[in-house]
Coordinates of C-alpha atoms in Angstrom, one line a residue:
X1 CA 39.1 22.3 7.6
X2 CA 38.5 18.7 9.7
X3 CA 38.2 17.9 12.8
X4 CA 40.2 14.8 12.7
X5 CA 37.8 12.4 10.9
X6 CA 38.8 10.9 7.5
X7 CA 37.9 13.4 5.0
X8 CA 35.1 14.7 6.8
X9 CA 35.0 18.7 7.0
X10 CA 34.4 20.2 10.2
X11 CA 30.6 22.1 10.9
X12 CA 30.5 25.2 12.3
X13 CA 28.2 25.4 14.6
X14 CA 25.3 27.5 14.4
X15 CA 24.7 27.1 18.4
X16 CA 25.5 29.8 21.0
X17 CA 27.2 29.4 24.2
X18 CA 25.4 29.1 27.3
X19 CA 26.6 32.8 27.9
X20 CA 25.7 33.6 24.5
X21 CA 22.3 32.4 24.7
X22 CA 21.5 34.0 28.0
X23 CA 22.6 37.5 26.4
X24 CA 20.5 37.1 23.8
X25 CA 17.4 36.5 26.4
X26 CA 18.0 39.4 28.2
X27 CA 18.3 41.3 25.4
X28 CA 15.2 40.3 23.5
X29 CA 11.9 42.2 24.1
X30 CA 9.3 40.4 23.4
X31 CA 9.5 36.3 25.1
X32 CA 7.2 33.9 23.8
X33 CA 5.5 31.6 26.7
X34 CA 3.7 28.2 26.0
X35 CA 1.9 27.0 28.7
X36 CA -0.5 23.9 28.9
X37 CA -4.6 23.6 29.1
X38 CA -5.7 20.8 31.3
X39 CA -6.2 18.6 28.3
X40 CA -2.3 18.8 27.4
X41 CA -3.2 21.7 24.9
X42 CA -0.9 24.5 24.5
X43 CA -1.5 28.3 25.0
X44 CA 1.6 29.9 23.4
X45 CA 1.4 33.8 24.1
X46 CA 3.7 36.8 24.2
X47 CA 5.0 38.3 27.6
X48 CA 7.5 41.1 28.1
X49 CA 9.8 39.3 30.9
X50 CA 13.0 39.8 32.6
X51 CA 16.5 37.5 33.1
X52 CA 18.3 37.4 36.1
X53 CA 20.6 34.6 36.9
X54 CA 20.0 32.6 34.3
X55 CA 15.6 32.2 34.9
X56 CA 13.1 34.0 33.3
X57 CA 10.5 36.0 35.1
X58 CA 6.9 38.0 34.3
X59 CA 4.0 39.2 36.2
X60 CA 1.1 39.0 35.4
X61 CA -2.5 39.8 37.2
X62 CA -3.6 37.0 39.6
X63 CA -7.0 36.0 37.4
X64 CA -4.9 35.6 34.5
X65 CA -5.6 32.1 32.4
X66 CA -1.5 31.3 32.6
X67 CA -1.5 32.2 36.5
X68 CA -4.3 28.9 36.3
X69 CA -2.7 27.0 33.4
X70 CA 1.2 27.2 35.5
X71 CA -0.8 26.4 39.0
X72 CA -1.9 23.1 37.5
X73 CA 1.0 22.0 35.3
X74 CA 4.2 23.2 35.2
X75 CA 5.8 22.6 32.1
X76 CA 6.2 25.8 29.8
X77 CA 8.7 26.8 27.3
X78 CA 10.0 29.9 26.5
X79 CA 11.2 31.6 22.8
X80 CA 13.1 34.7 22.3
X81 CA 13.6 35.5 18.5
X82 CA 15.1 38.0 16.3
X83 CA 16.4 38.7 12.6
X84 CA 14.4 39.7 9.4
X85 CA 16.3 37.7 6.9
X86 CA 16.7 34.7 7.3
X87 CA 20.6 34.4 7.3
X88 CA 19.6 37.0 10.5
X89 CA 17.9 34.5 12.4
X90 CA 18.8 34.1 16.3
X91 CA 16.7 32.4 18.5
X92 CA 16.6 30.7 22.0
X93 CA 14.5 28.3 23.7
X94 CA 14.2 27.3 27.0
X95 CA 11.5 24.4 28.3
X96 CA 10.9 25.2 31.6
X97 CA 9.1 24.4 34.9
X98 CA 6.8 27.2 35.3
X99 CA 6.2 28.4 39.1
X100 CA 3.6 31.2 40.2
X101 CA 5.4 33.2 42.9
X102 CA 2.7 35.1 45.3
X103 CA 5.6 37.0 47.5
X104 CA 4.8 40.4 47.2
X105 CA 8.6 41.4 47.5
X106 CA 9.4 39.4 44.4
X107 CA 6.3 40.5 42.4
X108 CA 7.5 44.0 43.4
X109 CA 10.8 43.7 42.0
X110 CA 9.8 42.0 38.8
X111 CA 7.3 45.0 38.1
X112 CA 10.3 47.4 38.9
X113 CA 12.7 45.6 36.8
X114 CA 9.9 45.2 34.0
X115 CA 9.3 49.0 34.5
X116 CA 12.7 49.6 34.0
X117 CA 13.1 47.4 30.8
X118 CA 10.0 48.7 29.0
X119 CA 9.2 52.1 30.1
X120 CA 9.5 54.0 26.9
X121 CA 7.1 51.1 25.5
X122 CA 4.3 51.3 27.9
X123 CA 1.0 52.8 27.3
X124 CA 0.9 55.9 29.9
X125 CA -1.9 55.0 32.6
X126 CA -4.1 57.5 31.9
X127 CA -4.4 56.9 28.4
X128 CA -5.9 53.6 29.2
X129 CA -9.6 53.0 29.4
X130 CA -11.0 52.6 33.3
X131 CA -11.1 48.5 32.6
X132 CA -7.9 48.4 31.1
X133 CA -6.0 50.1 34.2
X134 CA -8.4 48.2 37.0
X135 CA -7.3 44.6 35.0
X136 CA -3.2 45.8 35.4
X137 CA -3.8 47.3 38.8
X138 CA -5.7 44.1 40.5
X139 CA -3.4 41.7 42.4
X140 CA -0.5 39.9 40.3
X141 CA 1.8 37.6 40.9
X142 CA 5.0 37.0 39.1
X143 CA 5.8 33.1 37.3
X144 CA 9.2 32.4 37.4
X145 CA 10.5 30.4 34.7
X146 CA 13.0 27.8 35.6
X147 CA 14.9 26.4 32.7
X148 CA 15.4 22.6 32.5
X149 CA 17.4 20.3 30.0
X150 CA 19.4 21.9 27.6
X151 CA 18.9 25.0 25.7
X152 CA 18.3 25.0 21.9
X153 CA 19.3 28.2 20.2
X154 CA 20.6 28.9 16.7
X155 CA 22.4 31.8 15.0
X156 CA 22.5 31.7 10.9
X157 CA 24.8 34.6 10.7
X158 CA 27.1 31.4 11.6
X159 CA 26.7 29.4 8.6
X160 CA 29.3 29.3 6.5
X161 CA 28.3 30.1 2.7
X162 CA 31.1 30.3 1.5
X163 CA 32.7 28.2 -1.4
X164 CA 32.9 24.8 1.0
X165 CA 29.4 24.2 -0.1
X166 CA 29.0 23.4 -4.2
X167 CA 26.5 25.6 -6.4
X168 CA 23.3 24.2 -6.8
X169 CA 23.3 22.1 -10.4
X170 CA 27.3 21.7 -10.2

């Protein structure tokens, strides 16, 4: 195969689409969010989040450390991940600006959507201890998660290993 070039051999590429990629968001369960400390340190944690219209959203409680870390800078990223093997691997990531949203409306339909996505996941209420609940039920907010630049994602199940690539020691 070639692309044109003098005996150069065309890559297949191992990115996905901008549809591709956004699938592969809202399919994922688990979103990993990096936020940053005051002193430019990161705080990467793990967030169960929904996609709609291409942005990212999660609620959290309103004492949350993110909720502080997003109010005083903005800039986030965001990972979704999957595969065991590696020749499985799929991931996307987003860098973001990171915005707390206080609307209740919008905080309510995140929750719903959230509720929605994860419901069979979710520790039933009364099986939590009395902190536990009071911490989830206190006031929340949502952050939305506004992608910027391009995104970087990857799918091995593209790479060709077939014969194009010689043995190792040939």
């Amino acid at each position: 195969m070639s692309d044109g070039s003098a005996g150069q051999p065309q890559r297949r590429s191992i990115r996905l689409s901008p549809e591709e990629a956004w699938t592969v968001v809202g399919a994922a369960h688990t979103g990993i969010f990096t936020s940053l400390t005051r002193s430019d340190q990161p705080v990467t944690l793990p967030v169960w989040f929904i996609a709609a219209d291409r942005v990212v959203y999660f609620s959290t409680p309103a004492s949350a450390k993110k909720v502080a870390r997003v109010r005083n800078n903005g800039a986030a990223s965001f990972l979704v991940e999957s595969g065991q093997q590696w020749s499985q691997l799929t991931a996307v990531h987003l860098s973001c600006r990171a915005v707390v949203i206080d609307d209740p409306a919008l905080v309510a339909w995140v929750d719903q959507e959230k509720e929605v996505k994860y419901r069979s996941f979710r520790t039933a209420h009364q099986e939590m201890t009395a902190g536990t609940r009071g911490y989830y039920e206190s006031s929340r907010v949502a952050i939305r998660l506004d992608p910027i630049g391009k995104i970087l994602s990857w799918d091995n199940a593209r790479i060709d290993t077939s014969s194009s690539m010689p043995e190792p020691g040939t």
